[in-house]
Amino acid sequence: MKLNETLLNIMDNQDLENEQEAMDDHMMSALDTPLRSDAFDLTDQEKISIIEGHFKEIMHTLGLDLTDDSLKGTPRRVAKMYVKEIFHGLNPENKPDIRRFENKYKYHRMLVERDITLYSSCEHHFVPIIGKAHVAYIPGEHVIGLSKLNRIVQYYARRPQVQERMTMQIANELKQALQTEDVAVLIEADHLCVMSRGVNDVTSSTITAEYSGLFQEDQYRNEFLSHLRKK
């Protein structure tokens, strides 16, 4: 009887895991990245030290020899990479300072910045999302420096993400920075959680887009997309 109960429990747990995995593929929570209220109580150095200890335990549990010259520095390297690089965009102190300039040129046609290299991390498996972001806006009274478009993309990419949320976060930040609703963002990316595990599909890619203001009209949206096709 106990054996049957154990088998049933195992099967139930497997069903729950399969259900959760199916949900993970498309699940998106609120637009803001989920953060605790005490997310920034610790300094970066304190976070690095704690993560180093935890990652050392992960490697030890996997059976790796942490006395080996090649491995002994890995926990520290991973911890620094997480805090200072891969998840750099979690800390609002790292948010780019966006300065608006008066649109003295009176340029009111579409401005497109395409093929912005994007590195992010899937928040369900913590493996890379690699792709390109294409952004556009129609200037009103203000413009911003071209490099700031790239920096906004990188800021929201450098955190655990789902692509849908990231697309909308970038679009919202651009609207706020530029003080205009006439913004478009399109992201095309490869997800290593699809390519290197699970279904192991190396040929598919994911495209998400957010159009607001004039870009909701066919004329402007089609012009934006036509610029992306000109490689």
Coordinates of C-alpha atoms in Angstrom, one line a residue:
M1 CA 0.0 0.0 0.0
K2 CA 2.8 2.4 0.9
L3 CA 4.6 1.6 -2.3
N4 CA 1.5 2.5 -4.3
E5 CA 1.1 5.7 -2.4
T6 CA 4.8 6.6 -3.1
L7 CA 4.4 5.9 -6.8
L8 CA 1.3 8.0 -7.0
N9 CA 3.1 10.9 -5.2
I10 CA 6.0 10.7 -7.6
M11 CA 3.6 10.7 -10.6
D12 CA 1.7 13.7 -9.1
N13 CA 5.0 15.6 -8.6
Q14 CA 6.1 14.8 -12.2
D15 CA 2.7 16.0 -13.5
L16 CA 3.1 19.2 -11.5
E17 CA 6.6 19.7 -12.8
N18 CA 5.5 19.2 -16.4
E19 CA 2.6 21.6 -15.9
Q20 CA 5.0 24.2 -14.4
E21 CA 7.4 23.7 -17.3
A22 CA 4.6 24.3 -19.8
M23 CA 3.6 27.5 -18.0
D24 CA 7.2 28.7 -17.8
D25 CA 7.4 28.9 -21.6
H26 CA 5.0 31.8 -21.8
M27 CA 4.3 33.0 -18.3
M28 CA 4.7 36.7 -17.7
S29 CA 4.1 38.5 -14.4
A30 CA 3.6 42.2 -13.9
L31 CA 5.4 44.7 -16.1
D32 CA 7.9 45.5 -13.3
T33 CA 10.6 43.0 -12.7
P34 CA 9.6 41.1 -9.5
L35 CA 11.8 42.5 -6.7
R36 CA 11.5 42.3 -2.9
S37 CA 11.3 45.5 -0.9
D38 CA 14.7 44.8 0.6
A39 CA 16.4 44.0 -2.7
F40 CA 19.1 46.7 -2.2
D41 CA 19.7 46.5 1.5
L42 CA 23.0 44.6 0.8
T43 CA 25.9 46.2 -1.0
D44 CA 27.3 44.7 -4.2
Q45 CA 30.3 43.3 -2.4
E46 CA 28.0 41.7 0.2
K47 CA 25.9 40.1 -2.5
I48 CA 29.1 38.8 -4.3
S49 CA 30.3 37.2 -1.1
I50 CA 27.0 35.5 -0.4
I51 CA 26.5 34.3 -4.0
E52 CA 30.1 33.0 -4.0
G53 CA 29.4 30.8 -1.0
H54 CA 26.2 29.4 -2.5
F55 CA 27.7 28.7 -5.9
K56 CA 30.6 26.9 -4.2
E57 CA 28.0 24.7 -2.6
I58 CA 26.3 24.0 -5.9
M59 CA 29.7 23.0 -7.5
H60 CA 30.5 20.9 -4.5
T61 CA 27.1 19.1 -4.7
L62 CA 27.7 18.4 -8.4
G63 CA 30.9 16.6 -7.4
L64 CA 33.4 19.1 -8.8
D65 CA 36.9 19.3 -7.3
L66 CA 37.1 22.9 -6.0
T67 CA 40.9 22.5 -5.3
D68 CA 41.6 22.2 -9.0
D69 CA 43.4 25.2 -10.4
S70 CA 40.8 25.7 -13.1
L71 CA 37.8 25.5 -10.8
K72 CA 38.8 27.1 -7.4
G73 CA 38.2 30.7 -8.6
T74 CA 34.9 29.9 -10.4
P75 CA 32.5 30.7 -7.5
R76 CA 34.0 34.2 -7.1
R77 CA 34.0 34.8 -10.9
V78 CA 30.4 33.7 -11.2
A79 CA 29.3 35.9 -8.3
K80 CA 31.0 39.0 -9.7
M81 CA 29.6 38.2 -13.2
Y82 CA 26.0 38.0 -11.8
V83 CA 26.2 41.2 -9.8
K84 CA 28.4 43.4 -11.9
E85 CA 27.5 42.2 -15.4
I86 CA 24.7 39.8 -16.2
F87 CA 22.2 41.2 -13.7
H88 CA 23.6 44.8 -13.7
G89 CA 20.2 46.1 -14.7
L90 CA 18.5 45.1 -11.5
N91 CA 20.0 48.0 -9.6
P92 CA 18.3 51.3 -10.3
E93 CA 21.6 53.1 -9.5
N94 CA 22.8 51.7 -12.9
K95 CA 19.9 53.1 -14.8
P96 CA 21.3 55.3 -17.6
D97 CA 21.0 59.0 -17.1
I98 CA 18.9 60.1 -20.1
R99 CA 19.3 63.8 -21.0
R100 CA 16.8 65.3 -23.4
F101 CA 17.9 67.9 -26.0
E102 CA 15.7 70.4 -27.7
N103 CA 14.8 69.3 -31.2
K104 CA 16.6 72.3 -32.9
Y105 CA 16.7 70.6 -36.2
K106 CA 12.9 70.3 -36.3
Y107 CA 13.3 66.7 -37.5
H108 CA 9.9 65.1 -37.2
R109 CA 10.4 62.0 -39.3
M110 CA 11.1 58.5 -38.1
L111 CA 14.4 57.7 -36.4
V112 CA 15.3 54.1 -36.3
E113 CA 18.1 52.4 -34.4
R114 CA 18.3 48.8 -35.5
D115 CA 20.4 45.7 -34.6
I116 CA 21.1 46.7 -31.1
T117 CA 22.9 43.7 -29.7
L118 CA 21.0 42.2 -26.7
Y119 CA 22.2 39.8 -24.0
S120 CA 19.7 38.9 -21.3
S121 CA 18.8 35.9 -19.1
C122 CA 15.7 33.7 -19.0
E123 CA 14.2 34.1 -15.5
H124 CA 12.9 30.5 -15.6
H125 CA 16.2 28.8 -16.1
F126 CA 18.9 31.5 -15.8
V127 CA 20.4 30.7 -19.3
P128 CA 21.1 33.3 -22.0
I129 CA 18.7 35.1 -24.3
I130 CA 20.7 36.5 -27.2
G131 CA 19.3 38.7 -29.9
K132 CA 18.8 42.1 -31.5
A133 CA 16.5 45.0 -30.5
H134 CA 15.2 47.5 -33.0
V135 CA 13.8 50.7 -31.7
A136 CA 12.2 53.8 -33.4
Y137 CA 10.6 57.0 -32.4
I138 CA 9.2 60.1 -34.1
P139 CA 10.7 63.2 -32.4
G140 CA 8.5 65.9 -31.0
E141 CA 10.0 68.8 -29.1
H142 CA 12.9 66.6 -27.7
V143 CA 15.5 64.1 -28.9
I144 CA 18.1 62.0 -27.0
G145 CA 21.6 60.9 -27.9
L146 CA 21.7 57.8 -30.1
S147 CA 23.8 55.9 -27.6
K148 CA 21.1 56.3 -25.0
L149 CA 18.8 54.1 -27.0
N150 CA 21.3 51.3 -26.8
R151 CA 21.8 52.0 -23.1
I152 CA 18.1 51.7 -22.3
V153 CA 18.0 48.4 -24.1
Q154 CA 21.0 47.1 -22.2
Y155 CA 19.7 48.3 -18.8
Y156 CA 16.5 46.3 -19.1
A157 CA 18.2 43.3 -20.7
R158 CA 20.7 42.9 -17.9
R159 CA 18.3 41.2 -15.5
P160 CA 16.3 38.0 -15.3
Q161 CA 13.7 38.5 -18.0
V162 CA 10.9 37.2 -20.2
Q163 CA 11.0 38.7 -23.6
E164 CA 7.5 40.1 -23.6
R165 CA 8.1 42.1 -20.4
M166 CA 11.5 43.3 -21.6
T167 CA 10.0 44.6 -24.8
M168 CA 7.4 46.6 -23.0
Q169 CA 9.8 47.9 -20.3
I170 CA 12.1 49.3 -23.1
A171 CA 9.1 50.9 -24.9
N172 CA 7.8 52.5 -21.7
E173 CA 11.2 53.9 -20.8
L174 CA 11.7 55.4 -24.2
K175 CA 8.3 57.0 -24.0
Q176 CA 9.1 58.5 -20.7
A177 CA 12.6 59.6 -21.8
L178 CA 11.4 61.2 -25.0
Q179 CA 8.1 62.5 -23.7
T180 CA 6.3 61.0 -26.7
E181 CA 3.9 58.1 -27.3
D182 CA 5.3 57.6 -30.8
V183 CA 7.6 54.7 -30.1
A184 CA 8.2 51.2 -31.5
V185 CA 10.3 48.4 -30.2
L186 CA 10.8 45.0 -31.9
I187 CA 13.0 42.3 -30.4
E188 CA 14.1 39.1 -32.1
A189 CA 16.0 36.6 -30.0
D190 CA 17.2 33.1 -29.4
H191 CA 16.5 31.5 -26.1
L192 CA 19.0 28.9 -24.8
C193 CA 16.4 27.5 -22.6
V194 CA 14.8 26.3 -25.8
M195 CA 18.0 25.6 -27.7
S196 CA 20.2 23.8 -25.1
R197 CA 17.6 22.0 -23.0
G198 CA 14.0 20.9 -23.2
V199 CA 13.0 20.6 -26.8
N200 CA 16.6 21.4 -28.0
D201 CA 15.3 23.4 -31.0
V202 CA 18.2 25.3 -32.5
T203 CA 16.3 26.7 -35.5
S204 CA 13.4 28.7 -33.9
S205 CA 13.6 32.3 -32.7
T206 CA 11.2 34.6 -30.8
I207 CA 9.9 37.9 -32.0
T208 CA 8.1 40.4 -29.8
A209 CA 6.9 44.0 -30.6
E210 CA 5.3 46.9 -28.9
Y211 CA 3.9 49.8 -31.0
S212 CA 2.4 52.9 -29.5
G213 CA 1.2 56.3 -30.7
L214 CA 1.5 56.8 -34.5
F215 CA 3.1 53.3 -34.8
Q216 CA -0.3 51.8 -34.2
E217 CA -1.2 53.1 -37.7
D218 CA -0.3 50.9 -40.7
Q219 CA 1.6 53.6 -42.5
Y220 CA 4.2 54.2 -39.7
R221 CA 4.4 50.5 -38.6
N222 CA 5.0 49.4 -42.2
E223 CA 7.7 52.0 -42.7
F224 CA 9.5 50.9 -39.5
L225 CA 9.3 47.2 -40.6
S226 CA 10.6 48.1 -44.1
H227 CA 13.7 49.7 -42.5
L228 CA 14.4 46.4 -40.7
R229 CA 14.3 44.4 -43.9
K230 CA 17.0 46.6 -45.5
K231 CA 20.1 44.6 -44.5

